[in-house]
mmCIF file of C-alpha atoms in Angstrom:
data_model
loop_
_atom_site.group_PDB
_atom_site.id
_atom_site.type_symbol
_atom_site.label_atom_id
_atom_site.label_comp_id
_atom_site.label_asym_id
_atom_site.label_seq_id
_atom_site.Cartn_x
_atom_site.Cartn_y
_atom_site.Cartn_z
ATOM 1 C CA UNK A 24 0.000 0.000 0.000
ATOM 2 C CA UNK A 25 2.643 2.514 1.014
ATOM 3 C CA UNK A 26 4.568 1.977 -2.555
ATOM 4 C CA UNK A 27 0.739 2.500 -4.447
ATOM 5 C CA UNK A 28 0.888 5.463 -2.163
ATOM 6 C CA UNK A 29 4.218 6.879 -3.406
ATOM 7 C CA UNK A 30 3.824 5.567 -7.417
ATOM 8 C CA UNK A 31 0.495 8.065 -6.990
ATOM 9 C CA UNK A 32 2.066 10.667 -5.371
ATOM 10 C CA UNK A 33 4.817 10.769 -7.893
ATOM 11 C CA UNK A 34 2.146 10.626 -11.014
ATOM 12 C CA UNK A 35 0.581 13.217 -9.146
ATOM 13 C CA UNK A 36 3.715 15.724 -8.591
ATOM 14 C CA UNK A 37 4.645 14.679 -12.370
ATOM 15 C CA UNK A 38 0.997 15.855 -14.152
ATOM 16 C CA UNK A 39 1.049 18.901 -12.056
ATOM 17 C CA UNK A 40 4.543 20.090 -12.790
ATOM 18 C CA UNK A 41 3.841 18.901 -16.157
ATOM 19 C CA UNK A 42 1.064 21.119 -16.561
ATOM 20 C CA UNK A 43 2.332 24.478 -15.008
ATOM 21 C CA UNK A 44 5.474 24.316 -16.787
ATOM 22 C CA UNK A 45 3.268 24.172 -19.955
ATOM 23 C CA UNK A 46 1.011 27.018 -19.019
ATOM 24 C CA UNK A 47 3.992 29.305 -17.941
ATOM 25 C CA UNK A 48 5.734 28.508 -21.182
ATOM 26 C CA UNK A 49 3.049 29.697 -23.441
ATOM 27 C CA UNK A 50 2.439 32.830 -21.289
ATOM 28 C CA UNK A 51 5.684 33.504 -21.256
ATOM 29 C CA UNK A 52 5.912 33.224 -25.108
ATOM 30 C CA UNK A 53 3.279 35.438 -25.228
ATOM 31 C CA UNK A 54 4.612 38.170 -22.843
ATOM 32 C CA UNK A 55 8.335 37.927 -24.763
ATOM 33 C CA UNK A 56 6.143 38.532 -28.496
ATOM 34 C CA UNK A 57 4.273 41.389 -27.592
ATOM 35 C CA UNK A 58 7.135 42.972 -25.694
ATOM 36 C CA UNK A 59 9.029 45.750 -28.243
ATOM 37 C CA UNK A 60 12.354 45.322 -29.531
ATOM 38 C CA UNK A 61 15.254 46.332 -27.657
ATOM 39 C CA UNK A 62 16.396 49.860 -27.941
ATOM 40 C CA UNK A 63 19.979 49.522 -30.230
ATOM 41 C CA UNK A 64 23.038 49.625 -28.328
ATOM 42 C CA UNK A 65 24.065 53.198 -30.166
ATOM 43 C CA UNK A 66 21.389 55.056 -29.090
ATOM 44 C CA UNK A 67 21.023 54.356 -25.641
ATOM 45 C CA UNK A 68 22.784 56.471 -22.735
ATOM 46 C CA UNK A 69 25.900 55.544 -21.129
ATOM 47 C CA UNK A 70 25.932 54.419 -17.481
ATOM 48 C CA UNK A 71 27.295 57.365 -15.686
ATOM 49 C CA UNK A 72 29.827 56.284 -13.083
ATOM 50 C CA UNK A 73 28.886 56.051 -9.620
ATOM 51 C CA UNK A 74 31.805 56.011 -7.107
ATOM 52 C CA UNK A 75 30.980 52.890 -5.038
ATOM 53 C CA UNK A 76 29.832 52.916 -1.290
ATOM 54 C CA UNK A 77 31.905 51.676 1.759
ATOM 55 C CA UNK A 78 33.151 48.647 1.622
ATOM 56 C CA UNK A 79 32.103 46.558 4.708
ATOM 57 C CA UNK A 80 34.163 46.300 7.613
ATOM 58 C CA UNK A 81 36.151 42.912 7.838
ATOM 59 C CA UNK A 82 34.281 41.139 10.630
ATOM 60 C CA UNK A 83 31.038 41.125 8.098
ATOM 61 C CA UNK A 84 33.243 39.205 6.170
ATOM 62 C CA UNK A 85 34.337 37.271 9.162
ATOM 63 C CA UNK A 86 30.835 36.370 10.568
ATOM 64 C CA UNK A 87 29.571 35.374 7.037
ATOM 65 C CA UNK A 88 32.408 33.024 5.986
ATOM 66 C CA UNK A 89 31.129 31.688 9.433
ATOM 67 C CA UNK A 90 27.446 31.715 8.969
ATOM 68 C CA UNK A 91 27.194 31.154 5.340
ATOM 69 C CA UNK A 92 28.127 28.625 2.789
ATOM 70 C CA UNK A 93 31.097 30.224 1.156
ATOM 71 C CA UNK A 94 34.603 30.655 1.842
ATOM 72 C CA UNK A 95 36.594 33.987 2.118
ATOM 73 C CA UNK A 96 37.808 34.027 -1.407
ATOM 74 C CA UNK A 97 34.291 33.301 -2.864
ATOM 75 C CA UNK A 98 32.630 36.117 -0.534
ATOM 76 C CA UNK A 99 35.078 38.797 -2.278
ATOM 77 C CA UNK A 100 34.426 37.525 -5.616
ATOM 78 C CA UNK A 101 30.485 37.957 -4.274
ATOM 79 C CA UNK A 102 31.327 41.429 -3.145
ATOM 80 C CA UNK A 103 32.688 42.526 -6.625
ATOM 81 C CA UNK A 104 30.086 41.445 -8.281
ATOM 82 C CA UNK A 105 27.391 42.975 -5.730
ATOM 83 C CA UNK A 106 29.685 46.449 -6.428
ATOM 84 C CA UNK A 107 28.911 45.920 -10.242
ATOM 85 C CA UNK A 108 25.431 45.395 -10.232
ATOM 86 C CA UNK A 109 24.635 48.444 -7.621
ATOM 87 C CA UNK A 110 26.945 50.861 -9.850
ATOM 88 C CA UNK A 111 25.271 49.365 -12.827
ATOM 89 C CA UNK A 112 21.501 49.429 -11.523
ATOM 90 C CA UNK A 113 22.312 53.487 -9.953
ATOM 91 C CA UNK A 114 24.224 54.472 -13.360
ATOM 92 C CA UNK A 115 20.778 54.038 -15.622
ATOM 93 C CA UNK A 116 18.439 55.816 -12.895
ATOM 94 C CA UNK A 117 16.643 58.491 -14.592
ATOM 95 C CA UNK A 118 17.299 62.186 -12.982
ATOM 96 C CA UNK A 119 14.782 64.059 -10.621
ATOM 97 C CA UNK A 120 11.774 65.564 -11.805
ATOM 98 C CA UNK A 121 13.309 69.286 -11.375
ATOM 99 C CA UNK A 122 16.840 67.323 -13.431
ATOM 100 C CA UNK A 123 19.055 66.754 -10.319
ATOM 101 C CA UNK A 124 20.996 63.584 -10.113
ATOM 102 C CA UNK A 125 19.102 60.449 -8.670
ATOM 103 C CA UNK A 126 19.427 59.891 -5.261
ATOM 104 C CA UNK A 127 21.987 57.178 -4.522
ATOM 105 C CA UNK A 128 20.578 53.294 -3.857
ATOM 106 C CA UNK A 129 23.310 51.330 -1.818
ATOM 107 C CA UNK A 130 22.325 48.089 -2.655
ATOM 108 C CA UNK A 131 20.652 46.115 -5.006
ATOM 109 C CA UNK A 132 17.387 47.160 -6.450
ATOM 110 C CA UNK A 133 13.983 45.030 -6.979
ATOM 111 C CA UNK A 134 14.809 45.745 -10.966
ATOM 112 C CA UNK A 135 18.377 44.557 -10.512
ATOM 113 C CA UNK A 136 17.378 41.321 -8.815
ATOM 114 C CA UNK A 137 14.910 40.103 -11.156
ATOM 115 C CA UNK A 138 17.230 40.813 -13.947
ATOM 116 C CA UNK A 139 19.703 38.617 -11.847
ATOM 117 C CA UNK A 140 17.055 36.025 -11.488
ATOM 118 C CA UNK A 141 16.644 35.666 -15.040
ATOM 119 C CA UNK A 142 19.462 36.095 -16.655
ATOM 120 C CA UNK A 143 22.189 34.330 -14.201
ATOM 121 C CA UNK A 144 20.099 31.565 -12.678
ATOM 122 C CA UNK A 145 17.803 31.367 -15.838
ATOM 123 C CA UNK A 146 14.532 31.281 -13.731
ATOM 124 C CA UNK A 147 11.721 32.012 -16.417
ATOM 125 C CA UNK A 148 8.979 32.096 -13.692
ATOM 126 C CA UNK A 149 5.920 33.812 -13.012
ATOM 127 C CA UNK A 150 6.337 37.636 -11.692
ATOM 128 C CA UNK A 151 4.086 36.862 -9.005
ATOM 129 C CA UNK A 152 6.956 34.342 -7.676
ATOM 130 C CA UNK A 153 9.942 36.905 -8.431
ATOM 131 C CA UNK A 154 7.962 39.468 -6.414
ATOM 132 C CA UNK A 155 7.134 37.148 -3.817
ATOM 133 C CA UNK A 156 11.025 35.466 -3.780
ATOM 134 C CA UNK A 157 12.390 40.184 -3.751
ATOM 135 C CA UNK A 158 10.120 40.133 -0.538
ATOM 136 C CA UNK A 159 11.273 36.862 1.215
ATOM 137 C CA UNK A 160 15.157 37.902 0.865
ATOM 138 C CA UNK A 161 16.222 39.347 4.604
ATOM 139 C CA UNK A 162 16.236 43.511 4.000
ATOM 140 C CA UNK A 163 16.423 44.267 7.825
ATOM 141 C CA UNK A 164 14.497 46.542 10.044
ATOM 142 C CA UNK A 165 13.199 48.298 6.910
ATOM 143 C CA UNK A 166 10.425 45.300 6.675
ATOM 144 C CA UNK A 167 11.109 43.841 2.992
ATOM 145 C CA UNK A 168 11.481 47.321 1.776
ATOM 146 C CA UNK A 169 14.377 48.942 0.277
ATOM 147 C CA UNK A 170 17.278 47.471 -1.237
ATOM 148 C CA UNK A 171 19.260 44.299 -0.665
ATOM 149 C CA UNK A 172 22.049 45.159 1.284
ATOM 150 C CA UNK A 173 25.689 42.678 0.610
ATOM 151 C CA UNK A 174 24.672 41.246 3.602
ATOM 152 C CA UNK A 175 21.575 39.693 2.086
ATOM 153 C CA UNK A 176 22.711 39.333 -1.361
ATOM 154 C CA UNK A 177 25.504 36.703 0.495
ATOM 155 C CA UNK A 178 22.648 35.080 2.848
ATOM 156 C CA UNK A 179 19.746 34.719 0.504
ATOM 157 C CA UNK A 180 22.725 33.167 -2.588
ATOM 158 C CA UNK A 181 23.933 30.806 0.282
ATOM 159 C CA UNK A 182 20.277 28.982 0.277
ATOM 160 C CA UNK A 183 19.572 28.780 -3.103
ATOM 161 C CA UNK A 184 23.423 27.325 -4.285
ATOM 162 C CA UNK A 185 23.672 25.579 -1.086
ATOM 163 C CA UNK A 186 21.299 25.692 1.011
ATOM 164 C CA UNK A 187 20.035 22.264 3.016
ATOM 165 C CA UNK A 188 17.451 20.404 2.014
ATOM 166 C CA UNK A 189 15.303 21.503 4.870
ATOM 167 C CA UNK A 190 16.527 25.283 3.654
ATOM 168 C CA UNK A 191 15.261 25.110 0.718
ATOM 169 C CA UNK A 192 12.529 23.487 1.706
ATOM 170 C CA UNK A 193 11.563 26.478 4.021
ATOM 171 C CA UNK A 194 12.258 28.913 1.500
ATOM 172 C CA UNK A 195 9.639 28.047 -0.957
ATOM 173 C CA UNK A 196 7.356 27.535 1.360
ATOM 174 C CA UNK A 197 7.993 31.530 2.212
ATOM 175 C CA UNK A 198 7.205 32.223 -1.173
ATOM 176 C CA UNK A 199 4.318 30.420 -1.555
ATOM 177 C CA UNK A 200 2.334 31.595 1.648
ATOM 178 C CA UNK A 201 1.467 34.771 0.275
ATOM 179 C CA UNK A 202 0.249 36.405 3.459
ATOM 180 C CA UNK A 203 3.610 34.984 5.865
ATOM 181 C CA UNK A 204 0.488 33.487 8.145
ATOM 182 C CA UNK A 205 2.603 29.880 8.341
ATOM 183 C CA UNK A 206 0.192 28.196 5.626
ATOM 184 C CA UNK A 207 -0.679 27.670 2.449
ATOM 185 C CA UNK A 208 -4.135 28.168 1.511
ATOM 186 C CA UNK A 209 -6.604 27.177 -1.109
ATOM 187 C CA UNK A 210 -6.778 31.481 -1.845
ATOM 188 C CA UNK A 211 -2.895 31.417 -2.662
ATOM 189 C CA UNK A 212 -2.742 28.064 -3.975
ATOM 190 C CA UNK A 213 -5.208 29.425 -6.841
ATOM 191 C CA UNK A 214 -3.135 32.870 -7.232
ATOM 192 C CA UNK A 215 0.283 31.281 -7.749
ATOM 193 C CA UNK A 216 -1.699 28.663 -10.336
ATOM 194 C CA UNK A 217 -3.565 30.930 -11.733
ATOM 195 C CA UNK A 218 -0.513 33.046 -12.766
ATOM 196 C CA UNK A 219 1.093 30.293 -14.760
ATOM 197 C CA UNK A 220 -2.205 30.301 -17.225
ATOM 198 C CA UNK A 221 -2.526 31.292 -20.448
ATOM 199 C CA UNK A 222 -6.248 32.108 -21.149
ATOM 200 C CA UNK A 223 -7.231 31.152 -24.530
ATOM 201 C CA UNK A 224 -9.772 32.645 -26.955
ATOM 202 C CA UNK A 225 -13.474 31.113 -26.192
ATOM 203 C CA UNK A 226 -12.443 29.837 -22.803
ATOM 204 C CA UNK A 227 -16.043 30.533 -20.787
ATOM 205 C CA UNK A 228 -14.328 29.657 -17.210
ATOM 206 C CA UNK A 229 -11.158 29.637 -17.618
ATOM 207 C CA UNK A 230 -10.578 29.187 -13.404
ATOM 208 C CA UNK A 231 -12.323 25.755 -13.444
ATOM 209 C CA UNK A 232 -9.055 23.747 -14.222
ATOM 210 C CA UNK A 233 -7.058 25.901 -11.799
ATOM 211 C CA UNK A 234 -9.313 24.709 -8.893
ATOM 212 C CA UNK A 235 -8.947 21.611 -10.324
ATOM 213 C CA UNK A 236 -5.531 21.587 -9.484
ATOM 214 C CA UNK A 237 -5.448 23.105 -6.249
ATOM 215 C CA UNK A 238 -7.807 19.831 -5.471
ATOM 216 C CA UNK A 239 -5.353 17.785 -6.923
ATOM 217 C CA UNK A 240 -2.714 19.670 -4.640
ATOM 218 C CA UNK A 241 -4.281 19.831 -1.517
ATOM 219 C CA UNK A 242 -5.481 15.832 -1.896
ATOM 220 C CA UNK A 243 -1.533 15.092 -1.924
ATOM 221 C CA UNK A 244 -0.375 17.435 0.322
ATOM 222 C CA UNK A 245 -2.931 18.603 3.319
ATOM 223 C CA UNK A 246 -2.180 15.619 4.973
ATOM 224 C CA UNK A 247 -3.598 16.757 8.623
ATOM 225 C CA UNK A 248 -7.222 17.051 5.856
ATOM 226 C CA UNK A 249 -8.099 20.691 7.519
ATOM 227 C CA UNK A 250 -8.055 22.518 3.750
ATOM 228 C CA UNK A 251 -4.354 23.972 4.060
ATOM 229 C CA UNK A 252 -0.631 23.303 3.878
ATOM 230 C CA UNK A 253 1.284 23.474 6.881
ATOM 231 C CA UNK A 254 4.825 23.950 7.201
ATOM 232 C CA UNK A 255 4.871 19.699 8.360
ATOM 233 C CA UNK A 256 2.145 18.733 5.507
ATOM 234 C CA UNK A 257 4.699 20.492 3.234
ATOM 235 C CA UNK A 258 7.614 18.808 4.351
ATOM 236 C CA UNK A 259 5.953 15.064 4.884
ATOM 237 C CA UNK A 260 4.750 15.837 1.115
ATOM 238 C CA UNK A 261 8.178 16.565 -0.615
ATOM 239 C CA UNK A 262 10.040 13.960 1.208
ATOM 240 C CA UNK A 263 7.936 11.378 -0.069
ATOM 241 C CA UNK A 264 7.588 13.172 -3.727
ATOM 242 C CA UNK A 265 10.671 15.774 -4.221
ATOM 243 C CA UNK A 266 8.733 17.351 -7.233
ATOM 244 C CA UNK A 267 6.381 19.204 -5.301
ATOM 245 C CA UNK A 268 9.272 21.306 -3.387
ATOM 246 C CA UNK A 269 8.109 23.816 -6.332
ATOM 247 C CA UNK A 270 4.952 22.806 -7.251
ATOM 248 C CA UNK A 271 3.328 25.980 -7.287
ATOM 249 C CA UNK A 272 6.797 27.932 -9.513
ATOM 250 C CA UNK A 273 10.317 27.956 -9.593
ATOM 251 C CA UNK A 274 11.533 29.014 -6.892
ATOM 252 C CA UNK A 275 15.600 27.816 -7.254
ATOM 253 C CA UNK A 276 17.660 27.637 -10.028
ATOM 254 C CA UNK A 277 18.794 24.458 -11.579
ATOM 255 C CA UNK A 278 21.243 22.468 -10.296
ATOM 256 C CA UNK A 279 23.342 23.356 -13.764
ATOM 257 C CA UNK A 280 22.845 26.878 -13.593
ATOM 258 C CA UNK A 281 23.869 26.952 -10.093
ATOM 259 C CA UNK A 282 27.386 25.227 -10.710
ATOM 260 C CA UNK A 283 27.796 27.048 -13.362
ATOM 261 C CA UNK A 284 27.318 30.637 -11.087
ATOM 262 C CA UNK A 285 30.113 28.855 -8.430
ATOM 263 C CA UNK A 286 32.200 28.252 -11.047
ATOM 264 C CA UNK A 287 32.293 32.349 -12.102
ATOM 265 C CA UNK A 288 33.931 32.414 -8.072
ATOM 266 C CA UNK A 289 36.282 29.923 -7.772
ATOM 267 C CA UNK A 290 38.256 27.916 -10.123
ATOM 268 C CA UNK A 291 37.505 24.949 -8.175
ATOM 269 C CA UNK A 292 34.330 25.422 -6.820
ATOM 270 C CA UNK A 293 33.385 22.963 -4.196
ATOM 271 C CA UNK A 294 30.546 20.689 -5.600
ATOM 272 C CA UNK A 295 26.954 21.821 -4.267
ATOM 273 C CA UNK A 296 25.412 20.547 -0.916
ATOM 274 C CA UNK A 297 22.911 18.668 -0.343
#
């Protein structure tokens, strides 16, 4: 019975993955076609340089060669980088409505990180699960607002190329419950779902299949039966089927594209942990 159990599961996890990574696709398509064509490289305005903010003091380096998953040499090759992309990201700011310089962001920006997102760690996912990944990154006393300090930037990297299972685990579930309440419910099940799709001409209820598959979610993984996911339902349900860690969106890069990141810090980049 328990191996029926699992072979279902596993269909289960399959069909739905199978299924959002379909409907994100085609919305995706759709968003990239109707998007306009990138400005040529000529005409657009030079990055003004930005002379770059304090470097931190050595014992932040100290405590997070301690506390994090990377070693002193990688942690300066994460601090140039974090240098580039704040320079970058504050070189292309537009000026002030009355044409003063923009005021200086020290730290990455929400823009920045998405563009990070995308384009290093090749995370095509829905916006909804960019914003909600922006919010769940550590920003300090400033409650999720503001911008991601080197600090951060070194934490929030150390989970997603290294992090634990039970790490990762406990990230997604942050993104995922929507309203930080320590569950998943049907309500956000159905937004994150409903985000991946595509609505096609002559659909009359085009919802219907999305509840459909928050049934089919919350029959594999409310296993407590009281109509939400708790943090233990959550984690019972991806040890038993790993596919639903990101059931709802991609919330980690791949496995490739996160090698191939470690690889841009050391020559010999320690393999990943499990």
């Amino acid at each position: 019975m328990a191996t029926d159990k699992q072979l279902s599961m596993a269909a289960s996890a399959i069909a739905l993955r199978g299924v959002r990574l379909f409907l994100s696709a085609g919305r995706n398509a759709m968003e990239r076609r109707a998007q306009p064509a990138a400005e040529p490289a000529k005409h657009r305005p030079k990055p003004k340089p930005v002379v770059p903010g304090a470097r931190p003091p050595q014992k932040v380096f100290d405590m997070l060669a301690r506390t994090s998953k990377f070693n002193k040499h990688e942690l300066e090759a994460l601090y140039a980088m974090y240098r580039r992309l704040v320079t970058a990201a504050q070189g292309i700011l537009p000026p002030t409505a009355i044409g003063q310089p923009p005021a200086k962001v020290d730290g990455i920006d929400q823009g920045t990180f998405r563009d990070v997102m995308h384009n290093t760690f090749d995370m095509i996912t829905e916006e909804a699960i960019l914003e909600r990944i922006w919010i769940t990154w550590d920003r300090g006393a400033s409650g999720g607002e503001g911008a991601l300090k080197f600090e951060a930037w070194v934490r929030g990297l150390s989970v997603l190329l290294r992090g634990t299972e039970e790490e990762r685990r406990n990230h997604c579930f942050a993104v995922y419950d929507l309203n930080a309440d320590g569950y998943i419910t049907r309500d956000e099940m159905f937004v994150l779902l409903k985000n991946s799709l595509l609505k096609q001409p002559g659909d009359e209820d085009p919802d219907e299949g999305v509840r459909d598959l928050v049934e089919l979610v919350l029959r594999k993984m409310d296993v407590d039966k009281d109509g939400r996911v708790s943090p233990e339902d959550y984690k019972d349900a991806v040890e038993q089927e790993p596919l639903l860690l990101e059931a709802f969106g991609q919330c980690l890069p791949s496995r490739r594209h996160a090698l191939a990141f470690l690889k841009t810090l050391n020559p010999k980049p320690k393999d990943l942990r499990s």
